[in-house]
Coordinates of C-alpha atoms in Angstrom, one line a residue:
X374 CA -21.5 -11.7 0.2
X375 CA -21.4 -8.0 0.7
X376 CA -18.3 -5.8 0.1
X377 CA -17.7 -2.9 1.0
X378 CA -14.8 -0.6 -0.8
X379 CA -13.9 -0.8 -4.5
X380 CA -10.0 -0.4 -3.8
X381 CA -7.6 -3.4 -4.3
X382 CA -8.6 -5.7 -1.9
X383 CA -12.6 -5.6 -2.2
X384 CA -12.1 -6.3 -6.2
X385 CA -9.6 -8.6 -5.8
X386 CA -11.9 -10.5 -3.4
X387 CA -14.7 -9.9 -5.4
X388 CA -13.1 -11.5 -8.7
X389 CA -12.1 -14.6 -7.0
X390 CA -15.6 -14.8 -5.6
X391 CA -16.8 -14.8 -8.4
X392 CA -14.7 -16.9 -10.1
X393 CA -15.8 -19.5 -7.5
X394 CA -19.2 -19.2 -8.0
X395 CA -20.0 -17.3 -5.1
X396 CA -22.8 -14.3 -5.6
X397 CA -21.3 -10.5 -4.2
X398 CA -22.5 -7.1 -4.4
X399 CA -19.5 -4.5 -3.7
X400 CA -20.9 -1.1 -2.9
X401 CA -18.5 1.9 -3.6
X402 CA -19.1 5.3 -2.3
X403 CA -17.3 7.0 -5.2
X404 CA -17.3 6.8 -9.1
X405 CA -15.9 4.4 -11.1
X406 CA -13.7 7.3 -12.6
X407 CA -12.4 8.3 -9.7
X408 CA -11.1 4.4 -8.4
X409 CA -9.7 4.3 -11.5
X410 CA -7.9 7.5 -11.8
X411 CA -7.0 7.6 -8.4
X412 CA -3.0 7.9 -7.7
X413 CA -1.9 5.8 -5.1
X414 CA 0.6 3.0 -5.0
X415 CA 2.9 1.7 -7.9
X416 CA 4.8 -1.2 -6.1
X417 CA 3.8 -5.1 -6.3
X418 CA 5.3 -8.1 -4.7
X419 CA 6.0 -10.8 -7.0
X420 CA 3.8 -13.0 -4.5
X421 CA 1.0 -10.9 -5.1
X422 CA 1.7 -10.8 -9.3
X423 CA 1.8 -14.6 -9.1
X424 CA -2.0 -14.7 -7.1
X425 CA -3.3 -12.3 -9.6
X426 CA -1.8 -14.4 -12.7
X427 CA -3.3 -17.6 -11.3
X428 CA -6.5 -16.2 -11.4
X429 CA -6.0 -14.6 -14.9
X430 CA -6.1 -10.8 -13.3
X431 CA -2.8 -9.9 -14.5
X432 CA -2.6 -10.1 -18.1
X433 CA -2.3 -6.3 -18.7
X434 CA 0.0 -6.0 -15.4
X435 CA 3.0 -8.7 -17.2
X436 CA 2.5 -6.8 -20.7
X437 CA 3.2 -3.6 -19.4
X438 CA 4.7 -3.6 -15.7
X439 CA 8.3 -2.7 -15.4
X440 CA 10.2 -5.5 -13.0
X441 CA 12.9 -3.7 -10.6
X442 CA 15.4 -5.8 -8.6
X443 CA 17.4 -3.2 -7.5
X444 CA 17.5 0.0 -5.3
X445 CA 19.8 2.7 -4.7
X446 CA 20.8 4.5 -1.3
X447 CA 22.2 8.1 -1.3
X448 CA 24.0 9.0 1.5
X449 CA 26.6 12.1 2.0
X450 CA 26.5 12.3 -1.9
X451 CA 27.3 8.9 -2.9
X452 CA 25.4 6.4 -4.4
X453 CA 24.9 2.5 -3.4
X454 CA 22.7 -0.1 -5.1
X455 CA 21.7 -2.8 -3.3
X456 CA 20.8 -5.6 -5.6
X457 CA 17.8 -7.2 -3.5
X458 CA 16.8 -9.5 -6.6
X459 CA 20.3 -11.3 -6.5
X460 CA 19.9 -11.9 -3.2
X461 CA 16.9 -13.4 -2.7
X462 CA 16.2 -16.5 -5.8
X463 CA 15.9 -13.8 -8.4
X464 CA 12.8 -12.3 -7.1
X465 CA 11.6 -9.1 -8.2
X466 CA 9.0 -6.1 -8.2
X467 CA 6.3 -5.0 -10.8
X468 CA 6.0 -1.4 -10.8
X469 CA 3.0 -0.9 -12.1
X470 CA 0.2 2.0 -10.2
X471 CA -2.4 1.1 -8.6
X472 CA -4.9 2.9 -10.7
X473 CA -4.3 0.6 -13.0
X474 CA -4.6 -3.0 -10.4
X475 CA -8.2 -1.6 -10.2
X476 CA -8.9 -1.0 -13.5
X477 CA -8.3 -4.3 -14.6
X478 CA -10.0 -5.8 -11.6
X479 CA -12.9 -3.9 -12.1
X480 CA -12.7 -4.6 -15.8
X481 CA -12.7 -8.4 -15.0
X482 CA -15.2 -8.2 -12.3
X483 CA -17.5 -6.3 -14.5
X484 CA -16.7 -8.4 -17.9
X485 CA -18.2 -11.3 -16.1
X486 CA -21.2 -10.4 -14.8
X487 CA -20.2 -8.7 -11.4
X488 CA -22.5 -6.1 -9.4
X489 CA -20.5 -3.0 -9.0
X490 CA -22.6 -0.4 -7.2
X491 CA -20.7 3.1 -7.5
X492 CA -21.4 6.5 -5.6
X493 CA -23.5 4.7 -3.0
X494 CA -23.8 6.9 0.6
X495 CA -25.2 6.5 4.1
X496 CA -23.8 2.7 3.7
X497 CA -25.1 0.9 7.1
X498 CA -24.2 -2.7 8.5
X499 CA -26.6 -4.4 10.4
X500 CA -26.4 -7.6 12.5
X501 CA -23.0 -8.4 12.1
X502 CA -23.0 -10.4 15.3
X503 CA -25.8 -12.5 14.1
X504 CA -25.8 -15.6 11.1
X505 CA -27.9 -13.2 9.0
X506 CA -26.4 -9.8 8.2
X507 CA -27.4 -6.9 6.4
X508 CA -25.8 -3.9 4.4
X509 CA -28.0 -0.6 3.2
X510 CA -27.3 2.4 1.3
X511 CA -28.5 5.0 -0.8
X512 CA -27.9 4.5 -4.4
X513 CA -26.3 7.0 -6.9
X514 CA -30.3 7.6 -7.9
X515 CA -31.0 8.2 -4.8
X516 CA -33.1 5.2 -3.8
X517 CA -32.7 3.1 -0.3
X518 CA -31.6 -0.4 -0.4
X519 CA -30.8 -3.4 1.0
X520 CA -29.0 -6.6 0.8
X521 CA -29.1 -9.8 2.6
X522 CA -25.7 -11.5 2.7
X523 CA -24.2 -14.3 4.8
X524 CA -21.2 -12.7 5.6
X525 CA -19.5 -8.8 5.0
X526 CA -16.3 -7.9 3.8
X527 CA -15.0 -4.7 5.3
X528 CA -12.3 -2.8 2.8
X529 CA -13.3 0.7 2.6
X530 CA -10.2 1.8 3.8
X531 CA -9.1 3.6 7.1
X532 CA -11.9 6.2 7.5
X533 CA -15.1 3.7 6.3
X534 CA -17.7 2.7 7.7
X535 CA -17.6 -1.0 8.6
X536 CA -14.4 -0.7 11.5
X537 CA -16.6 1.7 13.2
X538 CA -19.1 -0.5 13.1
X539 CA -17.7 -2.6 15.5
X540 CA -18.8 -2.3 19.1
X541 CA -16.8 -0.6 21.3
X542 CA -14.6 -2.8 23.1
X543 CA -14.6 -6.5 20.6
X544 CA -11.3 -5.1 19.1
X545 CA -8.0 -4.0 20.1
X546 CA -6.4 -0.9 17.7
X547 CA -2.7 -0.7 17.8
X548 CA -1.3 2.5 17.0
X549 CA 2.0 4.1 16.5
X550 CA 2.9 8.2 15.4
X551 CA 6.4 7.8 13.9
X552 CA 6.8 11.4 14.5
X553 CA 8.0 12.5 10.7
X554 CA 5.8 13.4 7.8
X555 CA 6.3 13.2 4.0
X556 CA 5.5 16.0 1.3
X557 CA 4.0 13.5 -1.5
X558 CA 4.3 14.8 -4.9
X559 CA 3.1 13.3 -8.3
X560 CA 4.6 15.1 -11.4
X561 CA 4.6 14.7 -15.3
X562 CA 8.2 13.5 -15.3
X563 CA 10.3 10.9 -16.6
X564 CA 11.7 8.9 -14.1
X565 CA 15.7 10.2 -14.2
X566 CA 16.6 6.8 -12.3
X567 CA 16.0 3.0 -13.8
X568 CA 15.5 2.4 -9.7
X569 CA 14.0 3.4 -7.0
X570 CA 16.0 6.2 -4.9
X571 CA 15.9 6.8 -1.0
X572 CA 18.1 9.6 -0.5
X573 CA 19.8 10.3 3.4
X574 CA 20.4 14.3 3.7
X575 CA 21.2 16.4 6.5
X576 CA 18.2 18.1 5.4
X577 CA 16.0 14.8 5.8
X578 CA 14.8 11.7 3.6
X579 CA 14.1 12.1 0.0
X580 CA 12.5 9.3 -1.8
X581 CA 12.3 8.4 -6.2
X582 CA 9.6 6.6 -6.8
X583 CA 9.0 5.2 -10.9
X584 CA 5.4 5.1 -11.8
X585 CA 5.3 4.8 -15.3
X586 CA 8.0 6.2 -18.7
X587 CA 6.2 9.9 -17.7
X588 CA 5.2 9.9 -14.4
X589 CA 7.0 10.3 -11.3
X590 CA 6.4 9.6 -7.7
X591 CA 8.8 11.9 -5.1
X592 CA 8.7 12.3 -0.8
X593 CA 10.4 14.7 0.9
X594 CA 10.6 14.3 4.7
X595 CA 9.0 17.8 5.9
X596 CA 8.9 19.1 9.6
X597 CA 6.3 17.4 11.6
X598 CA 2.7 19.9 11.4
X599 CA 4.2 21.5 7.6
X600 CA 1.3 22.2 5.4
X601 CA 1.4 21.7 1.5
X602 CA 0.8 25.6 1.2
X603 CA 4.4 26.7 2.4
X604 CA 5.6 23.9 -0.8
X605 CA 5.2 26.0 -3.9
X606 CA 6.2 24.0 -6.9
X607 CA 9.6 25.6 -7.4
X608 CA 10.7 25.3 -3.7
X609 CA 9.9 21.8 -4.4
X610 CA 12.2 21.1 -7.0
X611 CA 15.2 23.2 -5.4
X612 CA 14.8 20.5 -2.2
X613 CA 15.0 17.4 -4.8
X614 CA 17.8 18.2 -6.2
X615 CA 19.5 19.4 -3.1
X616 CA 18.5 16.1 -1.3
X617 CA 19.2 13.7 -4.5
X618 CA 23.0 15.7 -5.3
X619 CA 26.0 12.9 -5.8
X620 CA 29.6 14.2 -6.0
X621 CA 31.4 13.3 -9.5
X622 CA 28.3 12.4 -11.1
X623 CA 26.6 14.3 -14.1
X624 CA 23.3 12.6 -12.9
X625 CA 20.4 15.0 -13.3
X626 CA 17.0 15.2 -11.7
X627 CA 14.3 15.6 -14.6
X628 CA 11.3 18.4 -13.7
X629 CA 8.1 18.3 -14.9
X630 CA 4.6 19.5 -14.0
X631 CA 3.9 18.5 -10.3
X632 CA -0.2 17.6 -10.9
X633 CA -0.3 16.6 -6.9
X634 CA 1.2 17.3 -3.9
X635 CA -0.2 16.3 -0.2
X636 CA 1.5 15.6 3.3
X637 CA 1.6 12.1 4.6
X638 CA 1.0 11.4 8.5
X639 CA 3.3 8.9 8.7
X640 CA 1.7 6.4 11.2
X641 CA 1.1 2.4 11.8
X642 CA -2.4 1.3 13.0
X643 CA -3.0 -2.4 13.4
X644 CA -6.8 -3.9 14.3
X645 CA -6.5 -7.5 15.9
X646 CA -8.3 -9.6 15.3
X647 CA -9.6 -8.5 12.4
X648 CA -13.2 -9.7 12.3
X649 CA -16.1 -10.0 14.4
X650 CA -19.0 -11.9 14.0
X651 CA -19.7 -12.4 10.2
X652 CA -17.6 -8.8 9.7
X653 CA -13.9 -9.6 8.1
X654 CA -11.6 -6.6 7.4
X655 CA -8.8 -6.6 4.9
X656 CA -6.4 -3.8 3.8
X657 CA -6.5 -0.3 5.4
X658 CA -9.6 -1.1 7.4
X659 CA -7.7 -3.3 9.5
X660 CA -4.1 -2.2 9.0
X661 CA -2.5 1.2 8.1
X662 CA 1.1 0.7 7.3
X663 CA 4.1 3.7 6.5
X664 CA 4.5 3.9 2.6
X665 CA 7.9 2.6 3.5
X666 CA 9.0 -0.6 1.9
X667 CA 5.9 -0.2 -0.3
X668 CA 3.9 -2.7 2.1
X669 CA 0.4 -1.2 1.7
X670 CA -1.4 -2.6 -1.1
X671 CA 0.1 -6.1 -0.8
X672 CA -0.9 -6.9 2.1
X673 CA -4.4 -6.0 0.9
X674 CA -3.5 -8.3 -2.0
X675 CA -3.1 -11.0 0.5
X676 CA -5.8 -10.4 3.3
X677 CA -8.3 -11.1 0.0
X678 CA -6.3 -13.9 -0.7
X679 CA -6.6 -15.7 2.1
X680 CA -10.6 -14.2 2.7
X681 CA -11.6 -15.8 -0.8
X682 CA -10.2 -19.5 0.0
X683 CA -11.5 -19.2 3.5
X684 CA -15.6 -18.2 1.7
X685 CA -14.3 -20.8 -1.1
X686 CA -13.7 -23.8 1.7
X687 CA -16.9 -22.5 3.7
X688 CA -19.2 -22.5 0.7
X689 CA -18.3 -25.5 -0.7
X690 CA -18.2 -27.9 2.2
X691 CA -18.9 -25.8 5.1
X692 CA -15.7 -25.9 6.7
X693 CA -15.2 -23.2 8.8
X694 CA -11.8 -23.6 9.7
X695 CA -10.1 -20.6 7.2
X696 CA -12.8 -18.6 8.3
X697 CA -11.6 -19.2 12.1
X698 CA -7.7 -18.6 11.1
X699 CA -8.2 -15.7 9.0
X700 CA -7.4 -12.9 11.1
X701 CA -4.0 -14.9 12.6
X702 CA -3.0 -15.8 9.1
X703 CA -3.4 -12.0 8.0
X704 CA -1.7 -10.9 11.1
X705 CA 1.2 -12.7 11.0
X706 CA 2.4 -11.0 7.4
X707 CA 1.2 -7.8 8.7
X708 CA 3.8 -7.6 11.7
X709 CA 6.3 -8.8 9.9
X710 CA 5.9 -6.1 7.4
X711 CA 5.4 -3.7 10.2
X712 CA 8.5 -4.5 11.9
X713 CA 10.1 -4.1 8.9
X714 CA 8.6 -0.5 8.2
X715 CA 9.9 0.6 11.2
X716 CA 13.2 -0.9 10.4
X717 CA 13.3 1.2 7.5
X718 CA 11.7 4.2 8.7
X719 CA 14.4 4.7 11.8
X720 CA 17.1 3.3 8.7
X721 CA 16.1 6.6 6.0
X722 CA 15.2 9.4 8.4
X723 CA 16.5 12.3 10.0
X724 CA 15.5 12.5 13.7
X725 CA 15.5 15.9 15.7
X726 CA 17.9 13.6 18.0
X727 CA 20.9 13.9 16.8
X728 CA 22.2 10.7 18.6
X729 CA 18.9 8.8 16.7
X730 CA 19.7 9.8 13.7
X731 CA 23.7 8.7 13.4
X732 CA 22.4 5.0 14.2
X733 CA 20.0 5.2 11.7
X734 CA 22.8 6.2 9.3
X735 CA 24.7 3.1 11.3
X736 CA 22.0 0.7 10.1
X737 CA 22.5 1.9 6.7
X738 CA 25.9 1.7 6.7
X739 CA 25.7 -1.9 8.2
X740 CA 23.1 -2.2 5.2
X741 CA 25.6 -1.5 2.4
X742 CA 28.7 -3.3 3.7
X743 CA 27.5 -6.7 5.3
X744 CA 25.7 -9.7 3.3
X745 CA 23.9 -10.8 6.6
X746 CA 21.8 -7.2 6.9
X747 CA 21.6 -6.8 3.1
X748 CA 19.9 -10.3 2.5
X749 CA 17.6 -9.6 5.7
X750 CA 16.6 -6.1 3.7
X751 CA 16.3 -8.3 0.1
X752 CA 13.5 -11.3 1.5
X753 CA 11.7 -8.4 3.6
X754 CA 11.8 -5.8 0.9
X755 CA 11.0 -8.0 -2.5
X756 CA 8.3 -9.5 0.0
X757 CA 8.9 -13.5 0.9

C-alpha cells in the first residue's frame, strides 16, 4: 500500500495497516518537524476518540485532552450556552490540536516498524486504472524511487498530487464560495473562556477557539478579498474585544503574543466518488469543508477508518465489497456534515444583505429558545 500525505488521515490509515499486518510506505513531502509543529485543528468527535482508543492511538490524547460539552453564543452583548453534551447521551469533545494527533500517530507508526518517507518531491502515480500501480519520488537525498503497491491512498490534502491525477472527466468536483472569509489568528494566550465562543456582531462573526492552558485559537469574519497586511496585531485585538463585549459582565478577553495570523477562503469542495481505479482519497483530497462546526479532521478520521477495514476485509479474504462501498459510506457523513456547515455558516455570519443576515440571527434565536433546533445542533455538532 502506498500513501500519500502524512496528515491525520494517511497516519491514521497507516497505523491500522499496520496493525493488520498489511505492508505501507507513506511518502511525505515535508519534514517530520513541520507535521508535527504544524497548527491546524484542535477539535475531536468523541466517535473519532473512541476509533483511535480501540486501536491504542489515543493514550496521550485521554491523559491530556480537555472534554467540552458546551458552547456559548454572543449575540447583541449577551451570552447563551447551549449545553450540546446534555442533549445528546452525554457526548462530548476532546480539544486537543492536531499537531499533537500526528505526533502520536507518527510516534506509533514509527515505534513499530513503519516506513515514513519525509521531504519526498516530484511524487508521481502511475497506473492507477490498472491492478498494478506505482508511486515515484525523489527522496530527501535526492535519489529516484519507486514503489510497487496494490492499491494508493490519496491524502495529501487539497493542492496534492494524487486528485490531479485523475483523468479529466472520471470525477465530479462540487464546489461552493460561501462568499465570507476569516482572519485566523494563533496567539500565546490563555483561553479567557472554559468554552468555545461564536460571537454575532454588527461588525461580523467572531469565533474563541481553546487549544491548549496557553494557546488560543481566534476568527474574525473580514471583508471578502482583506489581506492579513491591513491586520496589525493591535487592530486585531481592539476587533476581539469589540466583537466578544457582553453588557453587565466583568468578563475580559486575555491578549497575548499573536505567533500566526492568515485569511481563510471560506469554501466547500466535495469529490464523488472518491476513488478511481485502485486510487482512494480520504480527507481534504476529496472533501474541503468550512472550519465551522470543526468538521475537517474528523471526517478524515473516518474516511481512514472505513479505508483500513475495507484493505483489512480485501487482504484477508479478498472480499471486495468495502472496497466497492467506500466512497458512498464516506459520502454519506460528508453531506451530512456539509449541510450542517452551511447551517452554521448562514446561522453566525453577517451578510452584506441585510434581509440575510436578520434570518440568520432568526435561526439563532430559534437556536437558543426551542429544544427541537437545539438538539438538531447537539447530534450534528458533538458528531453522531
Amino acid at each position: 500500500m502506498g500513501i500519500v500525505g502524512a496528515g491525520p488521515a494517511g497516519l491514521t490509515l497507516g497505523n491500522l495497516l499496520q496493525q493488520a499486518g498489511i505492508p505501507c510506505v507513506v511518502l511525505e513531502r515535508g519534514t517530520r518537524e513541520h507535521v508535527e509543529t504544524r497548527p491546524r485543528a484542535g477539535v475531536i468527535e468523541h466517535r473519532a476518540v473512541r476509533m483511535l482508543d480501540r486501536h491504542g492511538l489515543a493514550d496521550r490524547l485521554l491523559r491530556e485532552a480537555d472534554r467540552h460539552g458546551a458552547c456559548e453564543f454572543r449575540v447583541n452583548g449577551q451570552a447563551y450556552e447551549v449545553d450540546y453534551s446534555a442533549l445528546y447521551d452525554g457526548q462530548t469533545h476532546y480539544v486537543y490540536p492536531q499537531q499533537e494527533v500526528v505526533k502520536d500517530l507518527v510516534g506509533a507508526f514509527t515505534d513499530a516498524g513503519g516506513d515514513v518517507r519525509f521531504s519526498v518531491t516530484d511524487v508521481a502515480l502511475h497506473g492507477i486504472e490498472t491492478s498494478e500501480p506505482a508511486l515515484t519520488w525523489t527522496s530527501a537525498d535526492g535519489r529516484a524511487e519507486r514503489l510497487e503497491c496494490s492499491f494508493i491512498a490519496g491524502a495529501d490534502g487539497f493542492h496534492g498530487v494524487t486528485r490531479r491525477s485523475i483523468p479529466a472527466g472520471a470525477i465530479q468536483e462540487f464546489s461552493h464560495q460561501h462568499g465570507i472569509e476569516w482572519l485566523s489568528v494563533l496567539a500565546e494566550a490563555p483561553p479567557s473562556t472554559h468554552k468555545v465562543i461564536y460571537a454575532l456582531h454588527p461588525d461580523g462573526f467572531a469565533g474563541h477557539m481553546l487549544r491548549s492552558s496557553t494557546v488560543s485559537r481566534y476568527y474574525l469574519q473580514v471583508p471578502v478579498d482583506d489581506t492579513v497586511d491591513n491586520w496589525s496585531d493591535e487592530r486585531v485585538w481592539a476587533e476581539l474585544h469589540k466583537r466578544f463585549a457582553l453588557r453587565d459582565s466583568d468578563w475580559k478577553l486575555t491578549e497575548g503574543r499573536i505567533t500566526e495570523k492568515r485569511i481563510l477562503d471560506m469554501r466547500s469542495h466535495v469529490v464523488e466518488p472518491m476513488n478511481h481505479g485502485n486510487l482512494y482519497l480520504l480527507g481534504d483530497a476529496a472533501h474541503i469543508i468550512t472550519p465551522v462546526g470543526a468538521k475537517g479532521m474528523n471526517l478524515a478520521l473516518h474516511d481512514a477508518e472505513v479505508l483500513a477495514a475495507a484493505l483489512t476485509a480485501f487482504h484477508r479474504t479478498g472480499d471486495e465489497t468495502g472496497l466497492r462501498e467506500y466512497s458512498d459510506t464516506c459520502l454519506r457523513r460528508v453531506w451530512r456534515a456539509q449541510e450542517f456547515s452551511q447551517w452554521m455558516v448562514f446561522m453566525i455570519h453577517r451578510s452584506p444583505e441585510p434581509f440575510l443576515s436578520r434570518l440568520g440571527q432568526a435561526r439563532l434565536e430559534h437556536l437558543i429558545g426551542s429544544g427541537s433546533s437545539a438538539g438538531y445542533f447537539a447530534q450534528n455538532y458533538v458528531g453522531p
